[in-house]
Tab-separated table of C-alpha atoms in Angstrom:
chain	number	residue	atom	x	y	z
A	672	MET	CA	95.601	-72.365	-59.111
A	673	LYS	CA	92.214	-70.710	-60.461
A	674	SER	CA	90.342	-69.835	-56.691
A	675	ALA	CA	87.650	-67.745	-55.013
A	676	VAL	CA	88.480	-64.848	-52.323
A	677	PHE	CA	86.715	-63.079	-50.435
A	678	TYR	CA	88.196	-59.539	-50.132
A	679	GLY	CA	85.427	-58.297	-47.950
A	680	LYS	CA	81.685	-57.910	-47.353
A	681	HIS	CA	79.665	-58.158	-51.348
A	682	ASP	CA	83.697	-58.196	-52.429
A	683	LEU	CA	84.723	-62.467	-53.806
A	684	ARG	CA	87.031	-61.973	-56.930
A	685	VAL	CA	88.046	-65.611	-58.798
A	686	GLU	CA	91.875	-65.078	-59.791
A	687	GLU	CA	95.060	-66.550	-59.392
A	688	HIS	CA	96.517	-67.576	-56.208
A	689	GLU	CA	99.645	-69.290	-55.390
A	690	MET	CA	99.790	-73.088	-54.860
A	691	PRO	CA	99.479	-74.434	-51.255
A	692	LYS	CA	102.558	-75.470	-49.285
A	693	VAL	CA	101.879	-79.282	-48.728
A	694	GLY	CA	103.080	-79.541	-44.836
A	695	PRO	CA	104.816	-83.130	-43.435
A	696	LYS	CA	101.285	-84.293	-42.529
A	697	ASP	CA	99.964	-82.462	-45.191
A	698	VAL	CA	97.689	-84.335	-48.144
A	699	LEU	CA	96.850	-81.740	-51.487
A	700	ILE	CA	93.726	-82.836	-52.825
A	701	GLN	CA	92.917	-81.355	-55.921
A	702	VAL	CA	89.307	-79.786	-55.351
A	703	LYS	CA	86.683	-81.951	-57.574
A	704	ALA	CA	83.217	-80.394	-56.129
A	705	CYS	CA	82.534	-77.983	-53.584
A	706	GLY	CA	78.953	-76.662	-51.476
A	707	VAL	CA	77.831	-73.545	-51.574
A	708	CYS	CA	76.356	-72.908	-47.984
A	709	GLY	CA	74.415	-70.982	-45.654
A	710	THR	CA	77.232	-69.779	-43.917
A	711	ASP	CA	79.225	-68.561	-46.419
A	712	VAL	CA	76.809	-66.617	-47.447
A	713	HIS	CA	76.483	-64.907	-44.428
A	714	ILE	CA	80.279	-64.679	-44.393
A	715	TYR	CA	79.848	-63.178	-48.249
A	716	GLU	CA	77.085	-60.513	-46.806
A	717	GLY	CA	79.218	-59.340	-43.818
A	718	ASP	CA	77.852	-61.635	-40.881
A	719	LYS	CA	79.791	-63.423	-38.268
A	720	GLY	CA	79.718	-67.345	-39.421
A	721	ALA	CA	80.484	-70.921	-37.629
A	722	ALA	CA	84.153	-68.884	-37.083
A	723	GLU	CA	85.768	-65.838	-37.840
A	724	VAL	CA	86.718	-65.050	-41.349
A	725	THR	CA	89.943	-62.717	-41.936
A	726	PRO	CA	90.246	-61.747	-45.449
A	727	PRO	CA	91.552	-62.224	-47.722
A	728	THR	CA	90.436	-66.406	-47.984
A	729	ILE	CA	88.937	-68.458	-50.436
A	730	LEU	CA	86.500	-69.696	-49.355
A	731	GLY	CA	84.643	-73.587	-49.326
A	732	HIS	CA	84.454	-76.413	-46.603
A	733	GLU	CA	82.561	-78.817	-48.165
A	734	PHE	CA	84.691	-80.362	-50.589
A	735	SER	CA	85.916	-83.210	-52.235
A	736	GLY	CA	88.280	-84.008	-54.373
A	737	VAL	CA	91.405	-86.483	-55.386
A	738	ILE	CA	94.591	-86.661	-54.055
A	739	ALA	CA	97.393	-85.064	-55.816
A	740	GLU	CA	100.802	-85.014	-53.257
A	741	VAL	CA	101.351	-86.677	-49.630
A	742	GLY	CA	103.094	-85.197	-46.910
A	743	SER	CA	106.389	-86.975	-45.962
A	744	GLU	CA	104.947	-88.293	-42.851
A	745	VAL	CA	101.241	-89.511	-44.081
A	746	THR	CA	100.769	-93.377	-44.122
A	747	ASN	CA	96.942	-93.333	-44.458
A	748	TYR	CA	96.691	-91.794	-47.996
A	749	LYS	CA	98.665	-91.852	-51.102
A	750	ALA	CA	98.132	-89.506	-54.619
A	751	GLY	CA	95.007	-90.387	-56.396
A	752	ASP	CA	92.585	-91.128	-53.258
A	753	ARG	CA	89.216	-89.983	-53.671
A	754	VAL	CA	88.235	-88.009	-50.628
A	755	CYS	CA	86.599	-86.059	-48.698
A	756	ILE	CA	86.974	-83.626	-46.187
A	757	ASP	CA	85.796	-82.277	-42.510
A	758	PRO	CA	87.286	-78.563	-42.319
A	759	ASN	CA	87.109	-78.207	-38.506
A	760	CYS	CA	90.411	-79.623	-36.955
A	761	TYR	CA	90.483	-79.045	-33.566
A	762	CYS	CA	93.885	-78.456	-31.035
A	763	GLY	CA	92.633	-81.257	-28.502
A	764	ALA	CA	95.075	-79.436	-26.381
A	765	CYS	CA	92.820	-76.583	-25.031
A	766	GLU	CA	89.438	-77.259	-22.269
A	767	PRO	CA	86.551	-77.432	-24.514
A	768	CYS	CA	88.750	-80.645	-26.339
A	769	ARG	CA	89.831	-82.039	-22.936
A	770	ASN	CA	85.986	-81.802	-22.046
A	771	GLY	CA	84.656	-83.519	-24.698
A	772	VAL	CA	83.297	-80.491	-26.319
A	773	VAL	CA	85.967	-80.091	-29.840
A	774	HIS	CA	83.837	-78.244	-31.797
A	775	TYR	CA	84.691	-75.077	-29.433
A	776	CYS	CA	88.071	-75.529	-30.006
A	777	GLU	CA	89.541	-72.101	-29.072
A	778	HIS	CA	92.401	-72.957	-31.621
A	779	MET	CA	89.799	-74.715	-34.181
A	780	ILE	CA	91.122	-74.592	-37.649
A	781	GLY	CA	88.623	-74.496	-39.897
A	782	TYR	CA	89.170	-75.036	-43.926
A	783	GLY	CA	87.034	-72.526	-45.972
A	784	THR	CA	86.367	-70.311	-43.136
A	785	THR	CA	90.302	-69.776	-40.752
A	786	VAL	CA	92.585	-70.687	-43.159
A	787	ASN	CA	92.111	-71.083	-47.306
A	788	GLY	CA	89.362	-73.429	-48.138
A	789	GLY	CA	87.893	-75.396	-51.301
A	790	PHE	CA	86.938	-72.549	-53.613
A	791	ALA	CA	90.197	-73.283	-55.322
A	792	GLU	CA	91.910	-75.766	-58.093
A	793	TYR	CA	93.815	-76.803	-55.219
A	794	CYS	CA	93.252	-76.534	-51.068
A	795	ALA	CA	96.092	-78.680	-48.758
A	796	VAL	CA	94.591	-79.880	-46.068
A	797	ASN	CA	95.872	-81.578	-42.472
A	798	GLU	CA	95.455	-86.050	-42.804
A	799	ARG	CA	92.855	-85.879	-39.797
A	800	GLN	CA	90.724	-84.316	-41.778
A	801	VAL	CA	89.963	-86.566	-44.703
A	802	TYR	CA	87.608	-89.374	-45.217
A	803	LYS	CA	88.208	-92.198	-48.307
A	804	LEU	CA	84.664	-91.856	-50.494
A	805	GLY	CA	82.951	-95.154	-51.461
A	806	ASP	CA	83.939	-96.658	-54.687
A	807	ASN	CA	80.426	-96.233	-55.920
A	808	THR	CA	80.233	-92.282	-54.381
A	809	SER	CA	80.270	-89.246	-56.711
A	810	PHE	CA	82.834	-86.298	-55.705
A	811	GLU	CA	79.133	-84.438	-56.038
A	812	GLN	CA	77.883	-86.301	-52.933
A	813	GLY	CA	81.285	-86.634	-51.303
A	814	ALA	CA	81.116	-83.133	-50.595
A	815	MET	CA	77.483	-82.875	-49.717
A	816	THR	CA	78.901	-84.674	-46.213
A	817	GLU	CA	79.938	-81.926	-44.652
A	818	PRO	CA	76.617	-80.716	-44.428
A	819	VAL	CA	75.337	-84.316	-43.362
A	820	ALA	CA	77.180	-84.543	-40.789
A	821	CYS	CA	76.722	-81.423	-39.427
A	822	CYS	CA	72.482	-82.733	-39.835
A	823	LEU	CA	72.989	-85.561	-38.018
A	824	HIS	CA	74.833	-84.041	-34.954
A	825	GLY	CA	71.274	-81.503	-34.764
A	826	MET	CA	69.537	-84.762	-35.220
A	827	ASP	CA	71.607	-86.657	-32.190
A	828	MET	CA	70.308	-83.346	-29.913
A	829	CYS	CA	66.427	-83.704	-31.324
A	830	GLU	CA	66.031	-87.010	-29.638
A	831	ILE	CA	63.385	-88.548	-31.959
A	832	ARG	CA	62.170	-92.249	-31.005
A	833	PRO	CA	60.757	-94.596	-33.073
A	834	GLY	CA	56.735	-93.198	-33.559
A	835	HIS	CA	57.160	-89.908	-33.053
A	836	GLN	CA	56.222	-87.545	-34.895
A	837	VAL	CA	58.527	-84.708	-36.690
A	838	VAL	CA	57.844	-81.483	-38.173
A	839	VAL	CA	60.346	-79.891	-40.962
A	840	ILE	CA	60.088	-76.167	-41.788
A	841	GLY	CA	62.029	-75.174	-44.859
A	842	GLY	CA	63.023	-77.880	-48.667
A	843	GLY	CA	66.100	-76.966	-48.582
A	844	MET	CA	68.873	-78.531	-49.416
A	845	ILE	CA	69.061	-78.788	-45.020
A	846	GLY	CA	65.408	-79.748	-44.506
A	847	LEU	CA	65.359	-82.160	-47.044
A	848	LEU	CA	67.984	-84.381	-45.231
A	849	MET	CA	66.785	-83.645	-42.120
A	850	LEU	CA	63.229	-84.943	-43.895
A	851	GLN	CA	65.275	-88.037	-44.900
A	852	LEU	CA	67.266	-88.550	-41.221
A	853	SER	CA	64.039	-88.501	-38.947
A	854	ARG	CA	62.607	-91.213	-40.922
A	855	LEU	CA	65.568	-93.021	-40.891
A	856	ALA	CA	65.618	-92.001	-36.850
A	857	GLY	CA	61.917	-94.222	-36.508
A	858	ALA	CA	59.359	-91.196	-36.674
A	859	ALA	CA	56.052	-92.291	-38.442
A	860	LYS	CA	55.240	-89.236	-39.132
A	861	VAL	CA	56.977	-86.362	-41.057
A	862	ALA	CA	55.253	-83.449	-41.885
A	863	LEU	CA	57.112	-80.596	-44.767
A	864	LEU	CA	56.176	-76.747	-44.386
A	865	GLU	CA	57.959	-75.433	-47.919
A	866	PRO	CA	56.554	-72.029	-49.889
A	867	VAL	CA	57.694	-73.609	-53.078
A	868	GLU	CA	55.942	-76.607	-54.814
A	869	SER	CA	59.549	-77.875	-56.524
A	870	LYS	CA	60.424	-77.931	-52.992
A	871	ARG	CA	57.236	-79.977	-52.059
A	872	GLU	CA	57.485	-82.401	-55.370
A	873	VAL	CA	61.139	-83.129	-53.998
A	874	GLY	CA	59.881	-84.168	-50.321
A	875	LYS	CA	57.396	-86.392	-51.408
A	876	LYS	CA	59.903	-88.162	-53.118
A	877	LEU	CA	62.002	-88.219	-50.027
A	878	GLY	CA	59.450	-89.692	-47.995
A	879	ALA	CA	57.553	-86.376	-46.663
A	880	ASP	CA	54.490	-88.191	-45.087
A	881	ILE	CA	52.485	-84.540	-45.519
A	882	CYS	CA	53.616	-81.642	-47.474
A	883	ILE	CA	52.226	-78.475	-46.504
A	884	ASP	CA	52.835	-74.666	-48.259
A	885	PRO	CA	52.380	-72.537	-45.219
A	886	ILE	CA	51.389	-69.666	-46.665
A	887	HIS	CA	48.174	-70.383	-48.298
A	888	GLU	CA	47.536	-73.230	-46.571
A	889	ASP	CA	46.462	-73.147	-42.303
A	890	VAL	CA	49.650	-75.291	-40.623
A	891	LYS	CA	47.900	-76.401	-37.895
A	892	ALA	CA	44.729	-77.247	-39.641
A	893	ARG	CA	46.898	-79.255	-41.599
A	894	LEU	CA	48.358	-80.906	-39.221
A	895	LYS	CA	45.162	-82.211	-37.165
A	896	GLU	CA	43.163	-83.272	-40.077
A	897	GLU	CA	47.064	-85.775	-41.013
A	898	GLY	CA	46.563	-86.645	-37.561
A	899	MET	CA	49.868	-85.213	-36.023
A	900	THR	CA	48.007	-84.053	-33.149
A	901	TRP	CA	51.096	-84.225	-31.204
A	902	VAL	CA	54.234	-82.670	-32.447
A	903	ASN	CA	57.264	-84.074	-30.870
A	904	THR	CA	59.904	-82.572	-32.275
A	905	VAL	CA	59.597	-79.081	-34.708
A	906	ILE	CA	63.137	-78.756	-36.677
A	907	GLU	CA	63.352	-75.669	-37.730
A	908	CYS	CA	65.701	-74.661	-41.080
A	909	VAL	CA	65.516	-71.484	-42.104
A	910	GLY	CA	66.990	-69.303	-39.795
A	911	ARG	CA	64.495	-66.838	-39.714
A	912	PRO	CA	62.763	-65.101	-36.608
A	913	SER	CA	59.659	-65.924	-38.255
A	914	THR	CA	59.864	-69.586	-38.414
A	915	ILE	CA	61.474	-70.289	-35.290
A	916	GLU	CA	58.135	-68.963	-33.540
A	917	GLN	CA	55.523	-70.841	-36.322
A	918	ALA	CA	58.319	-73.400	-34.679
A	919	ILE	CA	57.552	-73.073	-31.264
A	920	ASP	CA	53.953	-72.149	-32.580
A	921	ILE	CA	53.026	-75.545	-33.752
A	922	ALA	CA	55.582	-77.921	-30.905
A	923	GLY	CA	53.446	-80.512	-29.213
A	924	ASN	CA	53.537	-80.795	-25.129
A	925	LYS	CA	57.179	-81.733	-23.998
A	926	ALA	CA	58.308	-80.980	-27.749
A	927	VAL	CA	62.132	-80.809	-28.841
A	928	VAL	CA	62.156	-77.357	-30.712
A	929	MET	CA	65.308	-77.700	-33.102
A	930	MET	CA	66.836	-74.446	-33.884
A	931	PHE	CA	69.281	-75.257	-36.774
A	932	GLY	CA	68.944	-72.872	-39.272
A	933	LEU	CA	71.693	-69.842	-39.206
A	934	THR	CA	69.822	-66.494	-38.476
A	935	LYS	CA	71.107	-63.301	-38.722
A	936	PRO	CA	74.022	-62.206	-34.898
A	937	ASP	CA	71.538	-59.398	-34.355
A	938	GLU	CA	68.023	-60.998	-35.239
A	939	THR	CA	65.864	-61.647	-32.296
A	940	ILE	CA	62.832	-63.309	-31.477
A	941	PHE	CA	60.016	-63.350	-29.729
A	942	VAL	CA	59.140	-65.757	-26.936
A	943	LYS	CA	56.400	-65.931	-24.410
A	944	PRO	CA	58.364	-68.247	-21.365
A	945	PHE	CA	54.511	-69.185	-20.298
A	946	GLU	CA	53.881	-70.778	-23.549
A	947	ILE	CA	57.286	-72.685	-22.301
A	948	PHE	CA	55.900	-73.199	-19.454
A	949	ARG	CA	53.209	-74.798	-20.547
A	950	LYS	CA	54.005	-77.362	-22.953
A	951	GLU	CA	57.713	-77.966	-21.192
A	952	LEU	CA	59.559	-77.118	-24.332
A	953	VAL	CA	62.500	-77.986	-25.310
A	954	LEU	CA	64.517	-75.327	-27.369
A	955	LYS	CA	68.152	-76.690	-29.147
A	956	ALA	CA	70.665	-75.526	-31.735
A	957	SER	CA	72.880	-77.227	-32.828
A	958	TYR	CA	77.070	-76.127	-34.062
A	959	ILE	CA	78.758	-77.697	-36.729
A	960	ASN	CA	79.915	-81.451	-36.473
A	961	PRO	CA	81.574	-82.468	-33.630
A	962	TYR	CA	83.390	-86.059	-35.000
A	963	THR	CA	79.614	-86.824	-37.225
A	964	GLN	CA	81.993	-86.917	-40.772
A	965	LYS	CA	82.538	-90.976	-41.156
A	966	ARG	CA	78.799	-91.800	-40.030
A	967	ALA	CA	77.659	-89.499	-42.902
A	968	LEU	CA	79.821	-91.042	-45.159
A	969	ASP	CA	78.915	-94.131	-44.075
A	970	LEU	CA	75.326	-93.219	-44.583
A	971	ILE	CA	75.842	-91.385	-48.113
A	972	ASP	CA	77.738	-94.326	-49.518
A	973	SER	CA	75.254	-97.134	-48.021
A	974	GLY	CA	73.204	-95.312	-50.417
A	975	ARG	CA	70.540	-95.348	-47.531
A	976	LEU	CA	70.533	-90.777	-48.027
A	977	ASP	CA	69.700	-89.015	-50.505
A	978	VAL	CA	71.744	-86.160	-51.130
A	979	SER	CA	71.669	-85.898	-54.817
A	980	SER	CA	67.802	-85.013	-55.241
A	981	MET	CA	68.406	-81.268	-53.699
A	982	VAL	CA	71.422	-80.144	-55.937
A	983	TYR	CA	70.031	-77.962	-58.599
A	984	GLU	CA	73.713	-77.546	-60.438
A	985	VAL	CA	76.767	-77.955	-60.461
A	986	ALA	CA	78.563	-74.530	-61.430
A	987	ASP	CA	82.198	-73.213	-62.411
A	988	LEU	CA	84.067	-70.617	-59.913
A	989	ASP	CA	83.189	-67.471	-62.204
A	990	GLU	CA	79.437	-67.818	-61.097
A	991	LEU	CA	79.827	-67.832	-57.409
A	992	ALA	CA	79.678	-64.566	-56.658
A	993	ASP	CA	75.987	-64.425	-58.717
A	994	ILE	CA	75.213	-67.687	-56.242
A	995	LEU	CA	76.435	-66.052	-53.693
A	996	SER	CA	74.767	-62.595	-53.866
A	997	ASN	CA	71.443	-63.709	-55.735
A	998	PRO	CA	68.271	-65.713	-53.264
A	999	GLU	CA	66.164	-66.252	-55.775
A	1000	LEU	CA	69.235	-68.641	-57.929
A	1001	ARG	CA	69.731	-70.307	-54.588
A	1002	ALA	CA	66.072	-70.589	-53.736
A	1003	LYS	CA	65.932	-72.835	-56.763
A	1004	GLY	CA	67.854	-75.653	-55.034
A	1005	LYS	CA	72.005	-76.580	-53.775
A	1006	TYR	CA	75.055	-75.399	-55.954
A	1007	ILE	CA	78.077	-77.028	-56.147
A	1008	ILE	CA	81.137	-75.493	-57.769
A	1009	SER	CA	83.494	-77.139	-60.198
A	1010	PRO	CA	86.791	-75.990	-60.379
A	1011	GLU	CA	87.393	-78.259	-63.721
A	1012	LYS	CA	84.418	-76.505	-65.139
C-alpha cells in the first residue's frame, strides 16, 4: 500500500509499505481522509509532539474511512461501515488510568505516533478506537473529529459560562473551532485576534463578534471600544511565546488563560508573577482528548459545529512533505490528505 513514512527530521518518504496485520480485535480501515496537524509538523521538524515517535513510522492521527475487514472477535462493526478514529488507546491498568487520568497512560498506543497511522491507504486499529460517522457526515468532516475532541477537552477546562467575554488568539483551524465552541458554551462576546485578513473573514462567518488585526491595531483599545472591558477567558491557539504573553496581558481579573497552542519544547515565556497575583489569573494547558471523541462526533453530526470552512485543500500523499515543510502553505488553512488522490 502507498504510505507516507517518517524516517527522521525532515525525512518523510512516500513509498510502498506492507499491509497492516489485522488482529482478532482489530478493524482494517481504508483511509479516505487524514488531517495534517500541528503535531505532525512538530514531529517532522524533529521536536517532541504529544507522544514519542520512533522512526520509521507512518504518521497521521486525524483520520476517517471505510472498514475493509474486521477481526475474528469484532462484533460491533462490519465491513462497509463509515468510521472515524480516536488515535489514543489507553491500557486501563496503569496508575494514571486507574486514577481517572487516562491521557497520562503509561502504556498508551498512539496511532500515527507510537504506531503506524493514517497517512496511508490502510490502517489497522483496535475496535475500541472506532466511531461510526453519521449518514450526512463526510469523510473530511469525520477526519476533523480528533481535533474537535482535543478542543473540547480544553474547552471543558476554560470554564466558560453564559454571558462571559472570550478572546481567541489565532484564526487557524483550532482557533476557529474554539471560537465556535465558545459561542456554544454561552459566551456573550467572542473576539478573534488574527493577522491574516482571509482568516478574519472566516472568523466573522463563524460567529466572531469582533475580529482584530493584532499587528496593525491596538488590541486593548479595540476590545475596550467594543465593550469587552472584562475578558473572562483568553484561549491562545498559536503556540508562540509572544502570543501567550499577550494572552496574559489582555486577560481580565479572575480570568482563565488557556495555553492551547503547542510551542516548541524548549521555548519559554516571560511572566510577571505580580500580574498573575494582582488579577488572580489561572493559567491552564490542555493535553490531547480523554473521552471527548464521541461528544466531538455528535457535534459534527448534528451540524452545530462547522468543521469545513477552515479546510483549505484536500491533497494527495505526494504533497504531504511540502505541506509539512512549508509554513506559507499551512498558513492558508487546514489541509486534508486523501490517499485515494
